[in-house]
Amino acid sequence: MSRTVVIIGAGRSGRGMLGELYSRSGFHIIFADKDKETLKCMQEQQYYTVGMTNLDTNEEINRKITGFSCIDVSEKAEYYRLLNEADIISTAILPRDFDAVIQDLAEAIKIRYRETKVNTPMLITLGANYVGMKSRFSRGIERLLTKEEAEWAKEHVALLQSIVNRKNLLPGRGEETEDKLRVIGDNKGVLQVERHPALEAWTDLPEWMILKENLEAAMAVKIWSNNVVQGSMAAVGMYKGYTDTYSCAMDEDISKWAFYAGEEGYEAVRREFGLPKRSEADAKKMVGVFQNAEFKDSCYRIIRNPIRKLARNERFIGAALCALEHGVVPYFILKCCAYMFLYQNGEEPESVELQKEIKTEGVEKAIEKYCQLDLQKKDEKIIADLLKNFYLDIAGKNPVDL
């Protein structure tokens, strides 16, 4: 009898990485999402394809995923039943959805506590580009439970950090097929999941599920170093007129600044978590991976939703705060971040809002608001001042004339 997984989030990562991996091992997959159009398309089409490119050989492998089912998360009773009957739950969500998912998981836990006699742990792998996701979910769920429910949950619910790190893209112009749900990206074939006795006891643990310790550190490296490199290239590259990461990575200044920004971020995380220094080859690989003409990521995709990506815990500001806390000067992190405030796209709601705020209230207020900084705190004032000065310099504005 095959196991069942509920994947919360049927977007690119949910389909392109989690769905593809679980399908390899014969899991019955239930996608849960709030996007009615996506769910309708999945139910009507009954399949989707995943194109995976080996970044070393440029070989592309295509897989067709079938046999899944879907649930609209607004159908609460059925959704909670499925959550409680699943062998494992995996998320691939954005921070804006955290509170809603926390609420649903808490309600499912209440039902499990009240109505079921299941003694096996409720296993939940948490996947999102967010440092501190596990602690946020733990606190959020606990606040919604009674004291008795919370005590029971400590023994019967396992929130496990995971690293969902495959680059998942939608086909670009000229790459579309009849498959409206197609996802393309790299071929990372491993899902790192926090070690837990219940998973270790699985005799049929998928070979692609690698149990590890200290995944919070790995997530911090991913967001505050690797994503800093990617975000830096896209932010600066868009300003210089590039539209894909390959072009950015081949630009001398952009590749250099992105490399140094990633190094600042890694050094901050290394000091925060006591990690070893990384090799020169590993450091260069963070930019080198984009110097592959066969795998061009869209700068629009990387820089879109700039307000979300400028937030306090996100790639730039989270990395800068961590850096200053540990005596690392986030010079290149903030220099590249300043270009985010110069991103203008009339078809992108967050870009429109950001530019309107800058025009009406000034860049200083925009930095304080969207980076969620407390200017009464020394380090946060330093970040705000550096961002403002970088912005003025890039934009060619003379502060004497302002």
Coordinates of C-alpha atoms in Angstrom, one line a residue:
M1 CA 0.0 0.0 0.0
S2 CA 1.5 3.3 -1.0
R3 CA 1.9 6.2 1.3
T4 CA 0.0 9.5 1.0
V5 CA 1.5 13.0 1.1
V6 CA -0.5 16.3 1.2
I7 CA 1.6 19.0 -0.5
I8 CA 0.4 22.4 0.7
G9 CA 1.2 24.7 -2.2
A10 CA 0.6 23.7 -5.8
G11 CA 2.9 26.4 -7.3
R12 CA 6.2 25.9 -9.1
S13 CA 8.1 24.4 -6.1
G14 CA 5.1 22.3 -5.0
R15 CA 4.7 20.8 -8.4
G16 CA 8.2 21.1 -9.8
M17 CA 10.2 19.7 -6.8
L18 CA 8.0 18.2 -4.1
G19 CA 5.5 16.6 -6.5
E20 CA 8.2 15.3 -8.8
L21 CA 10.2 13.7 -6.0
Y22 CA 7.2 12.1 -4.2
S23 CA 5.9 10.7 -7.5
R24 CA 9.3 8.9 -7.9
S25 CA 8.6 6.9 -4.8
G26 CA 4.9 6.0 -5.6
F27 CA 3.3 8.3 -3.1
H28 CA -0.3 9.2 -3.7
I29 CA -0.1 13.0 -3.9
I30 CA -2.8 15.4 -2.8
F31 CA -2.1 19.0 -3.8
A32 CA -3.7 21.6 -1.5
D33 CA -4.0 25.2 -2.6
K34 CA -6.2 28.3 -2.5
D35 CA -5.7 29.1 -6.2
K36 CA -8.9 28.0 -7.8
E37 CA -7.6 28.5 -11.3
T38 CA -4.6 26.3 -10.7
L39 CA -6.7 23.6 -9.0
K40 CA -9.3 23.6 -11.9
C41 CA -6.5 23.2 -14.4
M42 CA -4.9 20.4 -12.5
Q43 CA -8.2 18.6 -12.2
E44 CA -9.1 19.0 -15.8
Q45 CA -5.7 18.2 -17.2
Q46 CA -4.9 15.3 -14.8
Y47 CA -1.2 15.6 -15.5
Y48 CA 1.7 18.0 -15.6
T49 CA 5.3 17.7 -16.8
V50 CA 8.6 18.7 -15.2
G51 CA 11.7 19.5 -17.3
M52 CA 14.9 19.1 -15.4
T53 CA 18.3 20.3 -16.8
N54 CA 21.6 18.9 -15.5
L55 CA 23.7 22.0 -15.0
D56 CA 26.9 20.1 -15.5
T57 CA 26.0 18.3 -18.8
N58 CA 23.0 20.4 -20.0
E59 CA 21.1 17.2 -20.5
E60 CA 17.4 17.6 -20.1
I61 CA 15.1 15.0 -18.6
N62 CA 11.3 15.3 -18.8
R63 CA 8.9 13.5 -16.4
K64 CA 5.1 13.4 -16.6
I65 CA 3.4 13.4 -13.3
T66 CA 0.0 11.8 -13.1
G67 CA -2.3 10.1 -10.5
F68 CA -2.5 13.1 -8.1
S69 CA -5.6 14.6 -6.6
C70 CA -6.4 18.2 -5.4
I71 CA -8.2 19.9 -2.6
D72 CA -9.2 23.5 -2.2
V73 CA -8.1 24.6 1.2
S74 CA -11.4 26.5 1.6
E75 CA -13.1 23.1 1.9
K76 CA -12.1 22.9 5.5
A77 CA -13.7 19.7 6.8
E78 CA -12.4 17.6 3.9
Y79 CA -9.0 19.4 4.0
Y80 CA -8.5 18.7 7.7
R81 CA -9.5 15.0 7.2
L82 CA -6.9 14.6 4.5
L83 CA -4.3 16.3 6.6
N84 CA -4.9 13.9 9.4
E85 CA -5.0 10.8 7.2
A86 CA -1.8 11.6 5.3
D87 CA 1.5 9.8 6.1
I88 CA 3.3 13.1 5.7
I89 CA 2.6 16.8 4.9
S90 CA 5.0 19.0 3.0
T91 CA 4.7 22.7 2.4
A92 CA 6.0 24.8 -0.5
I93 CA 4.6 28.2 0.3
L94 CA 5.3 31.9 0.5
P95 CA 5.6 33.9 3.7
R96 CA 2.3 35.7 2.9
D97 CA 0.6 32.4 3.4
F98 CA 2.2 31.4 6.7
D99 CA -0.6 32.6 9.0
A100 CA -3.3 30.8 7.0
V101 CA -1.4 27.6 6.9
I102 CA -0.6 27.9 10.6
Q103 CA -4.3 28.3 11.3
D104 CA -5.2 25.2 9.2
L105 CA -2.5 23.0 10.8
A106 CA -3.7 24.1 14.3
E107 CA -7.3 23.2 13.4
A108 CA -6.2 19.8 12.1
I109 CA -4.2 19.2 15.2
K110 CA -7.2 20.0 17.4
I111 CA -9.3 17.4 15.5
R112 CA -6.5 14.9 15.7
Y113 CA -6.3 15.4 19.4
R114 CA -10.0 15.3 20.0
E115 CA -11.3 12.7 17.6
T116 CA -8.6 10.3 16.4
K117 CA -6.8 7.5 18.1
V118 CA -3.7 7.8 15.9
N119 CA -0.5 7.4 17.9
T120 CA 1.9 7.9 15.0
P121 CA 3.3 11.4 14.7
M122 CA 1.8 14.0 12.4
L123 CA 4.9 14.7 10.2
I124 CA 5.1 18.1 8.6
T125 CA 8.0 19.2 6.5
L126 CA 8.3 23.0 6.3
G127 CA 9.5 24.4 3.0
A128 CA 9.7 28.1 2.2
N129 CA 12.4 30.7 1.5
Y130 CA 12.4 31.9 5.1
V131 CA 14.9 31.9 7.9
G132 CA 13.2 30.9 11.2
M133 CA 10.2 29.3 9.6
K134 CA 10.1 26.4 12.1
S135 CA 10.1 28.6 15.2
R136 CA 7.5 30.9 13.7
F137 CA 5.2 27.9 12.9
S138 CA 5.9 26.4 16.3
R139 CA 4.9 29.6 18.2
G140 CA 2.0 30.3 15.9
I141 CA 0.4 26.9 16.2
E142 CA 1.0 26.7 20.0
R143 CA -0.8 30.1 20.5
L144 CA -3.9 28.5 18.8
L145 CA -4.0 25.4 21.0
T146 CA -5.2 24.9 24.5
K147 CA -2.6 24.0 27.1
E148 CA -3.7 20.3 26.9
E149 CA -3.6 20.3 23.1
A150 CA -0.2 21.9 23.1
E151 CA 1.2 19.3 25.5
W152 CA -0.2 16.5 23.4
A153 CA 1.2 18.1 20.2
K154 CA 4.7 18.0 21.6
E155 CA 4.6 14.2 21.5
H156 CA 2.5 13.7 18.4
V157 CA 3.3 16.5 16.0
A158 CA 6.7 16.9 14.3
L159 CA 7.4 20.2 12.5
L160 CA 10.5 19.5 10.4
Q161 CA 12.6 22.0 8.6
S162 CA 13.3 21.1 4.9
I163 CA 15.2 22.7 2.1
V164 CA 13.2 23.1 -1.1
N165 CA 15.9 24.4 -3.4
R166 CA 15.3 23.3 -6.9
K167 CA 15.1 26.3 -9.3
N168 CA 11.6 26.0 -10.7
L169 CA 10.5 28.2 -13.6
L170 CA 7.6 28.5 -15.8
P171 CA 8.3 28.1 -19.5
G172 CA 9.4 31.4 -21.3
R173 CA 8.1 32.7 -24.5
G174 CA 8.7 30.1 -27.2
E175 CA 9.0 27.3 -24.7
E176 CA 5.3 26.8 -24.1
T177 CA 3.7 23.4 -24.7
E178 CA 0.1 22.1 -24.5
D179 CA 0.8 21.5 -20.8
K180 CA -0.4 24.6 -19.0
L181 CA 1.1 23.3 -15.7
R182 CA 4.6 22.6 -17.0
V183 CA 7.5 23.5 -14.7
I184 CA 11.2 23.6 -15.8
G185 CA 14.4 24.0 -13.8
D186 CA 17.4 22.2 -12.6
N187 CA 17.6 18.5 -11.6
K188 CA 18.4 18.7 -7.9
G189 CA 17.3 15.3 -6.7
V190 CA 17.5 15.7 -3.0
L191 CA 15.1 17.0 -0.3
Q192 CA 16.9 17.7 2.9
V193 CA 14.6 17.1 5.9
E194 CA 15.3 17.6 9.6
R195 CA 16.1 14.3 11.2
H196 CA 13.3 12.7 13.3
P197 CA 12.9 9.2 14.8
A198 CA 9.6 8.6 13.1
L199 CA 11.1 9.2 9.7
E200 CA 14.2 7.1 10.6
A201 CA 11.8 4.3 11.4
W202 CA 10.4 4.3 7.8
T203 CA 11.7 1.1 6.1
D204 CA 10.7 2.7 2.8
L205 CA 12.2 6.1 3.4
P206 CA 12.7 7.6 -0.1
E207 CA 16.3 7.6 -1.2
W208 CA 15.9 11.3 -2.2
M209 CA 14.9 12.3 1.3
I210 CA 18.1 13.0 3.2
L211 CA 17.7 13.4 6.9
K212 CA 20.1 16.0 8.4
E213 CA 20.8 18.0 11.5
N214 CA 21.1 21.8 11.7
L215 CA 19.0 22.6 8.7
E216 CA 18.2 26.1 10.1
A217 CA 21.8 26.9 9.3
A218 CA 21.4 25.4 5.8
M219 CA 18.3 27.6 5.2
A220 CA 20.2 30.7 6.4
V221 CA 23.0 29.9 3.9
K222 CA 20.4 29.5 1.1
I223 CA 18.5 32.7 1.8
W224 CA 21.2 35.0 3.2
S225 CA 24.0 34.0 0.9
N226 CA 22.9 32.0 -2.2
N227 CA 19.7 34.1 -2.7
V228 CA 21.6 37.3 -2.1
V229 CA 23.8 36.4 -5.0
Q230 CA 20.8 35.7 -7.3
G231 CA 18.9 38.8 -6.1
S232 CA 22.0 41.0 -6.5
M233 CA 22.6 39.9 -10.1
A234 CA 18.9 40.5 -11.0
A235 CA 18.6 43.9 -9.2
V236 CA 21.7 45.3 -10.7
G237 CA 21.3 43.6 -14.0
M238 CA 17.7 44.9 -14.6
Y239 CA 19.0 48.4 -14.0
K240 CA 21.7 47.9 -16.6
G241 CA 19.2 46.5 -19.1
Y242 CA 19.8 42.7 -18.8
T243 CA 16.8 40.4 -18.6
D244 CA 18.4 37.0 -17.8
T245 CA 20.9 35.7 -15.2
Y246 CA 23.4 34.4 -17.8
S247 CA 23.9 37.9 -19.1
C248 CA 24.2 39.3 -15.6
A249 CA 26.7 36.6 -14.6
M250 CA 28.9 37.4 -17.6
D251 CA 29.0 41.1 -16.7
E252 CA 32.2 41.8 -14.8
D253 CA 30.9 44.3 -12.3
I254 CA 27.6 42.5 -11.6
S255 CA 29.3 39.1 -11.1
K256 CA 31.9 40.7 -8.8
W257 CA 29.4 42.6 -6.7
A258 CA 27.1 39.6 -6.4
F259 CA 30.1 37.4 -5.4
Y260 CA 31.1 39.8 -2.7
A261 CA 27.6 40.2 -1.4
G262 CA 27.2 36.4 -1.2
E263 CA 30.5 36.2 0.7
E264 CA 29.4 38.8 3.2
G265 CA 26.2 36.9 3.7
Y266 CA 27.9 33.6 4.2
E267 CA 30.4 35.0 6.6
A268 CA 27.5 36.4 8.7
V269 CA 25.7 33.0 8.7
R270 CA 29.0 31.2 9.4
R271 CA 29.5 33.3 12.6
E272 CA 25.8 33.0 13.6
F273 CA 25.8 29.2 13.4
G274 CA 29.4 28.2 13.8
L275 CA 29.8 26.9 10.3
P276 CA 33.2 26.1 8.7
K277 CA 34.7 28.5 6.2
R278 CA 33.8 27.4 2.7
S279 CA 36.3 26.7 -0.1
E280 CA 37.1 29.2 -2.8
A281 CA 35.6 26.8 -5.4
D282 CA 32.3 26.6 -3.4
A283 CA 32.2 30.4 -3.1
K284 CA 32.8 31.0 -6.8
K285 CA 30.2 28.3 -7.7
M286 CA 27.5 30.6 -6.3
V287 CA 28.0 32.9 -9.3
G288 CA 29.5 30.3 -11.7
V289 CA 26.3 28.3 -11.7
F290 CA 24.6 31.1 -13.6
Q291 CA 27.4 31.3 -16.2
N292 CA 25.7 28.6 -18.2
A293 CA 24.1 29.8 -21.4
E294 CA 21.8 26.7 -21.4
F295 CA 20.1 27.7 -18.2
K296 CA 18.9 31.3 -18.2
D297 CA 16.8 32.4 -15.3
S298 CA 14.6 35.4 -15.8
C299 CA 15.6 38.6 -13.9
Y300 CA 11.9 39.5 -13.9
R301 CA 11.1 36.4 -12.0
I302 CA 13.9 36.9 -9.4
I303 CA 13.2 40.6 -8.8
R304 CA 9.4 40.5 -8.9
N305 CA 7.4 41.2 -5.7
P306 CA 10.2 43.7 -4.6
I307 CA 8.3 44.7 -1.5
R308 CA 8.2 41.2 -0.2
K309 CA 11.9 40.7 -1.0
L310 CA 12.9 44.0 0.8
A311 CA 11.3 42.8 4.0
R312 CA 13.2 42.5 7.2
N313 CA 13.8 38.8 7.3
E314 CA 14.3 38.5 3.5
R315 CA 17.5 38.0 1.5
F316 CA 19.0 41.5 1.7
I317 CA 17.9 43.0 5.0
G318 CA 18.0 39.7 6.9
A319 CA 21.5 39.1 5.7
A320 CA 22.6 42.7 6.5
L321 CA 21.2 42.6 10.0
C322 CA 22.9 39.3 10.7
A323 CA 26.2 40.6 9.2
L324 CA 26.2 43.8 11.4
E325 CA 25.4 41.7 14.5
H326 CA 28.5 39.6 13.9
G327 CA 30.9 42.4 12.9
V328 CA 30.6 41.9 9.1
V329 CA 30.2 45.1 7.0
P330 CA 27.3 44.4 4.5
Y331 CA 28.7 46.8 1.9
F332 CA 28.0 44.9 -1.2
I333 CA 24.7 43.4 0.2
L334 CA 23.3 46.9 0.6
K335 CA 24.8 48.3 -2.5
C336 CA 23.0 45.7 -4.6
C337 CA 19.9 46.0 -2.5
A338 CA 19.7 49.7 -3.3
Y339 CA 19.0 48.8 -6.9
M340 CA 15.8 47.2 -5.8
F341 CA 14.4 50.7 -5.1
L342 CA 15.2 51.6 -8.7
Y343 CA 13.2 48.8 -10.2
Q344 CA 10.4 50.2 -12.3
N345 CA 7.8 48.0 -14.0
G346 CA 4.3 49.5 -14.6
E347 CA 2.8 46.0 -14.9
E348 CA 4.1 44.9 -11.5
P349 CA 1.8 46.1 -8.6
E350 CA 4.5 46.0 -6.0
S351 CA 6.9 48.0 -8.2
V352 CA 4.2 50.6 -8.8
E353 CA 3.5 50.9 -5.1
L354 CA 7.2 51.1 -4.3
Q355 CA 7.9 53.9 -6.8
K356 CA 4.8 55.8 -5.7
E357 CA 6.0 55.7 -2.1
I358 CA 9.4 57.0 -3.1
K359 CA 7.9 59.8 -5.2
T360 CA 5.4 60.9 -2.6
E361 CA 7.2 60.2 0.7
G362 CA 10.9 60.0 -0.3
V363 CA 13.3 57.1 -0.4
E364 CA 14.2 57.4 3.3
K365 CA 10.5 56.7 4.3
A366 CA 10.3 53.9 1.7
I367 CA 13.4 52.2 3.1
E368 CA 12.1 52.5 6.7
K369 CA 8.6 51.2 5.7
Y370 CA 9.4 48.4 3.4
C371 CA 12.6 47.1 5.0
Q372 CA 10.7 47.2 8.3
L373 CA 13.6 49.0 10.1
D374 CA 13.5 50.6 13.6
L375 CA 15.6 53.7 13.1
Q376 CA 16.0 54.1 16.9
K377 CA 18.3 51.0 16.8
K378 CA 21.9 51.7 15.8
D379 CA 22.4 48.8 13.3
E380 CA 19.1 49.4 11.6
K381 CA 19.9 53.1 11.3
I382 CA 23.2 52.2 9.7
I383 CA 21.4 50.0 7.1
A384 CA 18.9 52.7 6.3
D385 CA 21.6 55.3 5.9
L386 CA 23.7 53.1 3.6
L387 CA 20.8 52.2 1.5
K388 CA 19.7 55.8 1.1
N389 CA 23.2 56.9 0.2
F390 CA 23.7 54.0 -2.3
Y391 CA 20.3 54.9 -3.9
L392 CA 21.2 58.6 -4.3
D393 CA 24.5 57.8 -5.8
I394 CA 23.1 55.2 -8.3
A395 CA 20.3 57.5 -9.2
G396 CA 22.7 60.4 -9.8
K397 CA 21.1 62.6 -7.2
N398 CA 23.2 65.2 -5.4
P399 CA 22.1 65.4 -1.8
V400 CA 23.2 69.0 -1.7
D401 CA 20.4 69.7 -4.2
L402 CA 17.7 67.7 -2.4

